[in-house]
Amino acid sequence: MIRSIYLKNILNYFFVIIVSLILSFVITFFIYQKQVIQMREAETIEQGKGIITLYQRLGEAGFNEYLESLTTIPYEIYVYKRNGLVTKSPQASQTSGFDQKNIDYVLDGGVYRNLSDSGSHHKLIGLPFDDKNERLAMFIKPSLKEQFSQIRKILYTALLLVLFLGISLILVTTRFLVKPIVRVTHATKELAKGNFQIRLPIKSKDEIGELSKSFNFMVEELDKTEQMRKDFVANVSHELQSPLTAIRGMAIALKDGVVEREEEKHYFALIEQESERLSSLTKQLLNLSSLEANQSPFQPKQYRLDRQLRNQLVAMQSLWMEKQLEVDFDIPELKVFADDSLMSQVWSNLFANAIKYNRMNGRITVRGYELDDDVEVVISNTGVGIPQNDLPHIFERFYRVEKAHTRTTESYGLGLAVVKRIIELHNGEISVTSVVGQETVFVVRLAKQGN
Ligand code: ADP
């Protein structure tokens, strides 16, 4: 198994280059071999004509002398008459094997061409001519071997050069190609170690550039989640710590008998209150974490939302009556597709806040509208309001606008986080607007029908 992607790439390129070179060599050689043979044929015929003229001018004896004086000519020459060989060039090797049929064909006036016949060893050109009223046949056998070996040499050189240059370039360019991948691997390892500061440079717009972009985005998201997790743990510890410290302090005081008799009851009541606070906090945390882990059963169905809202308000009547709030409820018949038990948590939390953060003799207004595909519920209340700076954060876990003032049994800054999560589960929307000291408005949108 080859482990380095660099090595894999190089071997891959080598394979491709070598196979393409061999193929191109074979193909080129065959294409050019044919062309060279055709050219050689025409050339040889021309040369043959020249030699014939020379023969006619010099006569047989003179021609023989001339041939002998030539030491190197790139072809062999044979001259035939009807009754046999007249003369041949000194380096002519082949004396036998000339087919009488071919000799006769030329002596009868035909031009014999046989350079391209690869199977035959008679690669010859035969030309008829007359000398002193006698018909003769001149056969010329060009040395093709040399020609082809030259072509081969040129091809070999070119191909070797391509191989050498190609491989050198591949060694260099592959390094560049592989570098970003090595960088990604390194960054991933760093991330695994918990380094959320690591980022990849985005140098190109190709797939690697896209990968780097996605990687950076993923790291940012992980960083945020990690930060949220840390904050969450810190918040939970803090929220658990304060009632526990109070309970412990009071228990010690009671145990040591430093509390007056008439105060004892009050201390026990405080311990009970703090334990309730702890129990309520852990319940809310469990609820939120099961919602976030998608462990709560989610069973949406169509039901009458207006009825659910009315019932919820009625159930909380004692709370709003306590503050002498005026409740203005005006909702037409509205059907919604949702999980009614989860949604009842939403309305309960929103109404509880509308009461809790209201002023004495304030007002709560609840309206409902039917839109094309959705229904919209608007819950507004008078009271302290929420400063603009806090608005973007109020759906975060443990976020409270004024922590010191809201430390009551029910107040942990978890209510709206639960609301938001449930609305998200329904693919709905929730938004908030507020004017400090006057009014806070929550708008919830839910689908009328399931998809
Ligand atoms: P809490 O348990 O503190 O009510 P929530 O998550 O329900 O937590 O709300 C977060 C914060 O948003 C509250 O601390 C409060 O300051 C603010 N808030 C929520 N609802 C309202 C409202 N109807 N009117 C004014 N302030 C609100």
mmCIF file of C-alpha atoms and ligand atoms in Angstrom, residues 284 349-358 379-387 390 393-403 406-408 410-419 432 434 439-442, ligand 1:
data_model
loop_
_atom_site.group_PDB
_atom_site.id
_atom_site.type_symbol
_atom_site.label_atom_id
_atom_site.label_comp_id
_atom_site.label_asym_id
_atom_site.label_seq_id
_atom_site.Cartn_x
_atom_site.Cartn_y
_atom_site.Cartn_z
ATOM 1 C CA GLN A 284 -35.419 22.722 32.971
ATOM 2 C CA ASN A 349 -43.035 30.314 28.929
ATOM 3 C CA LEU A 350 -44.043 33.327 26.827
ATOM 4 C CA PHE A 351 -47.076 34.128 29.007
ATOM 5 C CA ALA A 352 -45.033 33.587 32.193
ATOM 6 C CA ASN A 353 -42.515 36.162 30.948
ATOM 7 C CA ALA A 354 -45.287 38.536 29.846
ATOM 8 C CA ILE A 355 -46.569 38.413 33.421
ATOM 9 C CA LYS A 356 -43.184 38.330 35.206
ATOM 10 C CA TYR A 357 -41.696 41.315 33.357
ATOM 11 C CA ASN A 358 -44.935 43.306 33.386
ATOM 12 C CA ILE A 379 -47.994 38.398 22.287
ATOM 13 C CA SER A 380 -47.233 41.833 23.661
ATOM 14 C CA ASN A 381 -46.900 43.067 27.187
ATOM 15 C CA THR A 382 -46.237 46.337 28.920
ATOM 16 C CA GLY A 383 -43.419 46.554 31.449
ATOM 17 C CA VAL A 384 -39.667 46.912 31.704
ATOM 18 C CA GLY A 385 -38.919 46.036 28.105
ATOM 19 C CA ILE A 386 -35.613 44.708 26.776
ATOM 20 C CA PRO A 387 -32.690 47.006 25.814
ATOM 21 C CA ASP A 390 -29.785 42.466 24.864
ATOM 22 C CA HIS A 393 -29.054 37.358 23.081
ATOM 23 C CA ILE A 394 -32.271 36.693 24.949
ATOM 24 C CA PHE A 395 -32.769 33.290 23.259
ATOM 25 C CA GLU A 396 -29.356 32.093 24.459
ATOM 26 C CA ARG A 397 -29.186 29.692 27.366
ATOM 27 C CA PHE A 398 -28.779 31.394 30.763
ATOM 28 C CA TYR A 399 -29.098 34.858 29.282
ATOM 29 C CA ARG A 400 -30.921 37.252 31.583
ATOM 30 C CA VAL A 401 -31.147 40.977 31.059
ATOM 31 C CA GLU A 402 -30.563 41.904 34.669
ATOM 32 C CA LYS A 403 -29.270 38.860 36.469
ATOM 33 C CA THR A 406 -34.391 38.262 38.217
ATOM 34 C CA ARG A 407 -32.983 35.734 40.631
ATOM 35 C CA THR A 408 -36.310 34.185 41.506
ATOM 36 C CA GLU A 410 -38.285 30.375 38.164
ATOM 37 C CA SER A 411 -35.710 32.611 36.540
ATOM 38 C CA TYR A 412 -32.592 31.056 34.993
ATOM 39 C CA GLY A 413 -32.605 32.483 31.493
ATOM 40 C CA LEU A 414 -33.604 29.091 30.081
ATOM 41 C CA GLY A 415 -37.252 29.770 29.209
ATOM 42 C CA LEU A 416 -36.662 31.471 25.866
ATOM 43 C CA ALA A 417 -33.940 28.966 24.905
ATOM 44 C CA VAL A 418 -36.572 26.235 25.286
ATOM 45 C CA VAL A 419 -39.080 28.310 23.282
ATOM 46 C CA VAL A 432 -38.934 39.955 19.294
ATOM 47 C CA SER A 434 -39.102 45.920 22.446
ATOM 48 C CA GLU A 439 -43.614 47.257 25.619
ATOM 49 C CA THR A 440 -42.195 43.916 24.464
ATOM 50 C CA VAL A 441 -43.648 42.054 21.484
ATOM 51 C CA PHE A 442 -43.015 38.398 20.580
HETATM 52 P P1 ADP B 1 -35.992 33.926 32.484
HETATM 53 O O1 ADP B 1 -36.078 32.589 33.083
HETATM 54 O O2 ADP B 1 -34.952 34.795 33.098
HETATM 55 O O3 ADP B 1 -37.292 34.592 32.282
HETATM 56 P P2 ADP B 1 -35.991 33.734 29.630
HETATM 57 O O4 ADP B 1 -35.105 32.978 28.733
HETATM 58 O O5 ADP B 1 -37.430 33.403 29.609
HETATM 59 O O6 ADP B 1 -35.377 33.634 31.051
HETATM 60 O O7 ADP B 1 -35.829 35.252 29.253
HETATM 61 C C1 ADP B 1 -34.554 35.841 29.102
HETATM 62 C C2 ADP B 1 -34.568 37.291 29.468
HETATM 63 O O8 ADP B 1 -35.361 38.012 28.517
HETATM 64 C C3 ADP B 1 -35.252 37.580 30.796
HETATM 65 O O9 ADP B 1 -34.264 37.550 31.791
HETATM 66 C C4 ADP B 1 -35.831 38.932 30.607
HETATM 67 O O10 ADP B 1 -34.903 39.916 30.964
HETATM 68 C C5 ADP B 1 -36.079 39.044 29.123
HETATM 69 N N1 ADP B 1 -37.500 38.875 28.782
HETATM 70 C C6 ADP B 1 -38.070 37.758 28.352
HETATM 71 N N2 ADP B 1 -39.384 37.934 28.106
HETATM 72 C C7 ADP B 1 -39.655 39.215 28.380
HETATM 73 C C8 ADP B 1 -40.830 40.016 28.327
HETATM 74 N N3 ADP B 1 -42.014 39.518 27.924
HETATM 75 N N4 ADP B 1 -40.718 41.308 28.685
HETATM 76 C C9 ADP B 1 -39.549 41.806 29.072
HETATM 77 N N5 ADP B 1 -38.396 41.104 29.158
HETATM 78 C C10 ADP B 1 -38.447 39.834 28.818
#
